[in-house]
Amino acid sequence: MPVVMDADRMGRTLTRIAHEIVERNRGVDHLALVGVRTRGVPIASRLASRLHDITGRDVPVGALDITLYRDDLMHNPVGPQPVVRSTDIPFSIDDRVIVLVDDVLYTGRTVRAALDELIDFGRPQAIQLVVIVDRGHRELPIKADYVGKNLPTSRAESVSVRLAETDGRDEVVIEKDPGEDAS
Amino acid sequence: MNADTTRPTPAAPASPSDGSPIPANRLRGKDLVGIAELSVEEITLILDTALAMKEISSRPIKKVPALRGKTVVNLFFEASTRTRTSFEIAEKRLSADTLNIAASTSSVVKGETLADTVHNIEAMSPDLLVVRHSSSGSCHFLSRICRAGVINAGDGMHEHPTQALLDAFTIRERKGRLAGLKVAICGDLLHSRVLRSNLLLLTKMGADVWLCGPPTLIPAGFAQSGVHVTSSVDEAVEGADAVMMLRIQLERMLGGFFPSLREYFNVFGMTQDRVRRAKPDVLIMHPGPMNRGVEISSDVADGPYSVILDQVANGVAVRMAILYLLSGGAEHEAVA
């Protein structure tokens, strides 16, 4: 179970991404962060606090649960429905630059769902994408604007971003997926 | 199944530190016939899912694509405004295709049996049927003969599970829990399916339930079910966290259960004076339709403790949760 990013490195990565966000947007006016549940949300909060450290300004943070927008929801007649959690976007997204935050970018299907859901909340000026790990294997024409680490993987592997808030510690690990042989 | 780490996996629910029940990850059956068939974990799953659904109704575009391509038939053999509207709005907010059939405009008036009516509808492949019928047990019967999922929207004097779930959601939303709360339910206990569902749900979730009504409207057997039964409103309301008023169902009353509506109001009606015996932050609830001046006075119904309209708003969220949870496969785990 190789660790490809430890806590120190993850901290530096988030700081670097925060600086890139400020540089690219020439500040943080009209900016808002939206984390994709589950792990995108704490990452978005951490980025918000770094953006505050850099610019002295507060950037609003929202949470998006994309379950009801998944493209596989009604294509799987057996099996239970995935658990839905709350979406919470306590600000207008109209004319803001929305920085969407997720842990791993893989097929791109989550991001597709997140884009569709965001558009139902209004018309942002732009949407940018932050991911901690881009592991390749895209199935949709989607690309991240800010990437913590590009990690070439095989489909038989799985990449887990673990966070202190949800998993007790910060690290990124790559492991052989035990479920892969079974299917 | 190919592990897609970019999707939020339904993570194992973290054990809540406040001792609240851990939700199930699915409903076991294809139907929602009654609260009797649900476990504490399933009830918690429905209430938690409803919490997520509630936010959708506050969006600029109040619609999510979750039930795209699903057909839901609302089959109402008995009058309903609130429940039918609530189900229809819930279905539309989930993008399901909906169809309403009212008994008065259906072949039922030509003498078709319930089973034949439903078999004919099922031949057109609906995914879910929402059924209200004046016969107790009709939904249970339909759930056995239908391939589609059946949701009970009220069957005779048996159960009205979605009403009890939205009542529980409303209490939990305001009080943060159900366990340990004193809930008084007052009114026509005999004819009320809302009462039966609420009684089952609240006792399952650990609430302290007090029932109150005229002795002629208290069915035998309730006293043995571990709840408090009284004909004194003051005793039932004393220190209550929530008070649910039930409608006097004149249309179901064949005999003389009490001398007059006016006397009923004087003895059992919920007035400001009686509400003062409850906790200061008591919730006053009513499943509707209200008979003002019979079971509840207008100043209580419109008063600061009244959550009657919150109940209606929450009904949409709870029904969205049930429609969503029942539209997945329930019997087996996913096989890739």
mmCIF file of C-alpha atoms in Angstrom, chain B residues 61-214:
data_model
loop_
_atom_site.group_PDB
_atom_site.id
_atom_site.type_symbol
_atom_site.label_atom_id
_atom_site.label_comp_id
_atom_site.label_asym_id
_atom_site.label_seq_id
_atom_site.Cartn_x
_atom_site.Cartn_y
_atom_site.Cartn_z
ATOM 1 C CA ILE B 61 -34.532 25.197 -10.239
ATOM 2 C CA LYS B 62 -36.445 22.834 -7.974
ATOM 3 C CA LYS B 63 -35.717 19.671 -9.878
ATOM 4 C CA VAL B 64 -33.093 16.938 -9.902
ATOM 5 C CA PRO B 65 -32.745 14.244 -12.593
ATOM 6 C CA ALA B 66 -32.724 11.271 -10.183
ATOM 7 C CA LEU B 67 -35.963 9.555 -11.338
ATOM 8 C CA ARG B 68 -35.723 10.402 -15.040
ATOM 9 C CA GLY B 69 -37.575 7.789 -17.076
ATOM 10 C CA LYS B 70 -39.475 6.368 -14.087
ATOM 11 C CA THR B 71 -43.269 6.371 -14.194
ATOM 12 C CA VAL B 72 -45.258 6.906 -11.036
ATOM 13 C CA VAL B 73 -49.031 6.424 -10.982
ATOM 14 C CA ASN B 74 -51.018 8.172 -8.264
ATOM 15 C CA LEU B 75 -54.103 6.081 -7.709
ATOM 16 C CA PHE B 76 -56.516 7.847 -5.384
ATOM 17 C CA PHE B 77 -59.748 6.019 -4.607
ATOM 18 C CA GLU B 78 -60.498 8.486 -1.843
ATOM 19 C CA ALA B 79 -60.569 12.284 -1.707
ATOM 20 C CA SER B 80 -57.240 13.999 -1.078
ATOM 21 C CA THR B 81 -55.768 17.399 -1.771
ATOM 22 C CA ARG B 82 -52.703 17.649 0.418
ATOM 23 C CA THR B 83 -51.315 14.138 0.079
ATOM 24 C CA ARG B 84 -51.927 13.840 -3.662
ATOM 25 C CA THR B 85 -50.470 17.291 -4.374
ATOM 26 C CA SER B 86 -47.512 16.546 -2.127
ATOM 27 C CA PHE B 87 -46.766 13.254 -3.877
ATOM 28 C CA GLU B 88 -47.148 14.827 -7.298
ATOM 29 C CA ILE B 89 -44.788 17.695 -6.471
ATOM 30 C CA ALA B 90 -42.291 15.238 -4.962
ATOM 31 C CA GLU B 91 -42.435 13.080 -8.113
ATOM 32 C CA LYS B 92 -41.973 16.082 -10.412
ATOM 33 C CA ARG B 93 -39.044 17.444 -8.379
ATOM 34 C CA LEU B 94 -37.308 14.093 -8.935
ATOM 35 C CA SER B 95 -38.095 14.217 -12.693
ATOM 36 C CA ALA B 96 -40.401 11.180 -12.675
ATOM 37 C CA ASP B 97 -43.289 11.011 -15.143
ATOM 38 C CA THR B 98 -46.516 11.147 -13.181
ATOM 39 C CA LEU B 99 -50.072 10.174 -13.848
ATOM 40 C CA ASN B 100 -53.068 10.831 -11.629
ATOM 41 C CA ILE B 101 -56.087 8.571 -11.513
ATOM 42 C CA ALA B 102 -58.982 9.558 -9.302
ATOM 43 C CA ALA B 103 -61.635 6.965 -8.526
ATOM 44 C CA SER B 104 -64.464 9.222 -9.622
ATOM 45 C CA THR B 105 -63.082 9.369 -13.169
ATOM 46 C CA SER B 106 -61.890 5.762 -13.411
ATOM 47 C CA SER B 107 -63.447 2.465 -14.453
ATOM 48 C CA VAL B 108 -64.042 1.703 -10.792
ATOM 49 C CA VAL B 109 -67.372 3.490 -11.151
ATOM 50 C CA LYS B 110 -68.204 0.954 -13.883
ATOM 51 C CA GLY B 111 -67.744 -1.909 -11.442
ATOM 52 C CA GLU B 112 -64.162 -3.005 -12.093
ATOM 53 C CA THR B 113 -62.431 -4.682 -9.140
ATOM 54 C CA LEU B 114 -59.393 -3.148 -7.476
ATOM 55 C CA ALA B 115 -57.181 -6.021 -8.648
ATOM 56 C CA ASP B 116 -58.354 -5.675 -12.266
ATOM 57 C CA THR B 117 -57.878 -1.908 -12.251
ATOM 58 C CA VAL B 118 -54.355 -2.250 -10.939
ATOM 59 C CA HIS B 119 -53.444 -5.149 -13.255
ATOM 60 C CA ASN B 120 -54.511 -3.011 -16.205
ATOM 61 C CA ILE B 121 -52.403 -0.103 -15.028
ATOM 62 C CA GLU B 122 -49.487 -2.438 -14.427
ATOM 63 C CA ALA B 123 -49.698 -3.709 -17.976
ATOM 64 C CA MET B 124 -48.457 -0.244 -18.970
ATOM 65 C CA SER B 125 -45.277 -0.739 -16.870
ATOM 66 C CA PRO B 126 -45.302 1.901 -14.172
ATOM 67 C CA ASP B 127 -42.447 1.735 -11.673
ATOM 68 C CA LEU B 128 -44.276 2.881 -8.571
ATOM 69 C CA LEU B 129 -47.919 3.101 -7.541
ATOM 70 C CA VAL B 130 -49.053 5.573 -4.898
ATOM 71 C CA VAL B 131 -52.362 4.295 -3.582
ATOM 72 C CA ARG B 132 -55.061 5.704 -1.342
ATOM 73 C CA HIS B 133 -58.083 3.544 -0.679
ATOM 74 C CA SER B 134 -60.900 3.526 1.857
ATOM 75 C CA SER B 135 -60.405 -0.181 2.689
ATOM 76 C CA SER B 136 -57.892 -1.059 5.394
ATOM 77 C CA GLY B 137 -55.335 -3.525 4.034
ATOM 78 C CA SER B 138 -55.850 -2.602 0.372
ATOM 79 C CA CYS B 139 -52.226 -1.523 -0.033
ATOM 80 C CA HIS B 140 -50.958 -4.710 1.522
ATOM 81 C CA PHE B 141 -53.119 -6.665 -0.920
ATOM 82 C CA LEU B 142 -51.831 -4.643 -3.878
ATOM 83 C CA SER B 143 -48.202 -4.963 -2.816
ATOM 84 C CA ARG B 144 -48.571 -8.752 -3.068
ATOM 85 C CA ILE B 145 -50.123 -8.786 -6.539
ATOM 86 C CA CYS B 146 -48.010 -5.986 -8.104
ATOM 87 C CA ARG B 147 -44.540 -6.094 -9.556
ATOM 88 C CA ALA B 148 -44.292 -2.319 -9.191
ATOM 89 C CA GLY B 149 -43.561 -0.823 -5.791
ATOM 90 C CA VAL B 150 -46.647 0.253 -3.860
ATOM 91 C CA ILE B 151 -46.612 3.292 -1.593
ATOM 92 C CA ASN B 152 -49.467 3.574 0.877
ATOM 93 C CA ALA B 153 -50.969 7.064 0.830
ATOM 94 C CA GLY B 154 -53.614 6.061 3.359
ATOM 95 C CA ASP B 155 -55.660 2.852 3.530
ATOM 96 C CA GLY B 156 -58.939 3.042 5.434
ATOM 97 C CA MET B 157 -58.404 3.100 9.177
ATOM 98 C CA HIS B 158 -55.106 1.198 8.934
ATOM 99 C CA GLU B 159 -52.000 3.251 8.171
ATOM 100 C CA HIS B 160 -50.807 6.487 6.586
ATOM 101 C CA PRO B 161 -47.049 5.928 6.791
ATOM 102 C CA THR B 162 -45.846 8.982 4.851
ATOM 103 C CA GLN B 163 -47.802 11.258 7.193
ATOM 104 C CA ALA B 164 -46.178 9.693 10.262
ATOM 105 C CA LEU B 165 -42.749 9.992 8.635
ATOM 106 C CA LEU B 166 -43.248 13.670 7.858
ATOM 107 C CA ASP B 167 -44.505 14.268 11.416
ATOM 108 C CA ALA B 168 -41.411 12.553 12.796
ATOM 109 C CA PHE B 169 -39.210 14.549 10.409
ATOM 110 C CA THR B 170 -40.806 17.798 11.625
ATOM 111 C CA ILE B 171 -40.298 16.912 15.292
ATOM 112 C CA ARG B 172 -36.727 15.753 14.722
ATOM 113 C CA GLU B 173 -35.937 18.890 12.733
ATOM 114 C CA ARG B 174 -37.046 21.107 15.627
ATOM 115 C CA LYS B 175 -35.981 18.997 18.601
ATOM 116 C CA GLY B 176 -32.985 17.155 17.160
ATOM 117 C CA ARG B 177 -34.274 13.751 18.266
ATOM 118 C CA LEU B 178 -37.374 11.644 18.877
ATOM 119 C CA ALA B 179 -36.242 9.396 21.713
ATOM 120 C CA GLY B 180 -37.379 10.519 25.133
ATOM 121 C CA LEU B 181 -39.775 13.228 23.931
ATOM 122 C CA LYS B 182 -43.295 13.369 25.308
ATOM 123 C CA VAL B 183 -45.721 13.433 22.399
ATOM 124 C CA ALA B 184 -49.443 13.830 23.041
ATOM 125 C CA ILE B 185 -51.877 12.764 20.323
ATOM 126 C CA CYS B 186 -55.412 14.010 20.871
ATOM 127 C CA GLY B 187 -58.688 13.547 19.063
ATOM 128 C CA ASP B 188 -60.467 10.835 17.125
ATOM 129 C CA LEU B 189 -58.233 7.857 17.915
ATOM 130 C CA LEU B 190 -60.679 5.286 16.589
ATOM 131 C CA HIS B 191 -60.892 6.298 12.932
ATOM 132 C CA SER B 192 -57.405 7.697 12.486
ATOM 133 C CA ARG B 193 -54.859 5.947 10.267
ATOM 134 C CA VAL B 194 -52.529 8.876 10.975
ATOM 135 C CA LEU B 195 -52.635 7.887 14.638
ATOM 136 C CA ARG B 196 -51.845 4.225 13.962
ATOM 137 C CA SER B 197 -48.805 5.064 11.870
ATOM 138 C CA ASN B 198 -47.615 7.710 14.313
ATOM 139 C CA LEU B 199 -48.100 5.429 17.289
ATOM 140 C CA LEU B 200 -45.984 2.711 15.659
ATOM 141 C CA LEU B 201 -43.304 5.114 14.512
ATOM 142 C CA LEU B 202 -42.962 7.140 17.701
ATOM 143 C CA THR B 203 -42.841 4.102 19.972
ATOM 144 C CA LYS B 204 -40.262 2.429 17.691
ATOM 145 C CA MET B 205 -38.119 5.554 17.925
ATOM 146 C CA GLY B 206 -38.396 5.670 21.693
ATOM 147 C CA ALA B 207 -40.779 8.598 22.243
ATOM 148 C CA ASP B 208 -43.124 8.707 25.225
ATOM 149 C CA VAL B 209 -46.571 8.672 23.614
ATOM 150 C CA TRP B 210 -49.748 9.877 25.326
ATOM 151 C CA LEU B 211 -53.090 9.299 23.641
ATOM 152 C CA CYS B 212 -56.144 11.313 24.525
ATOM 153 C CA GLY B 213 -59.716 11.308 23.271
ATOM 154 C CA PRO B 214 -63.306 10.686 24.243
#
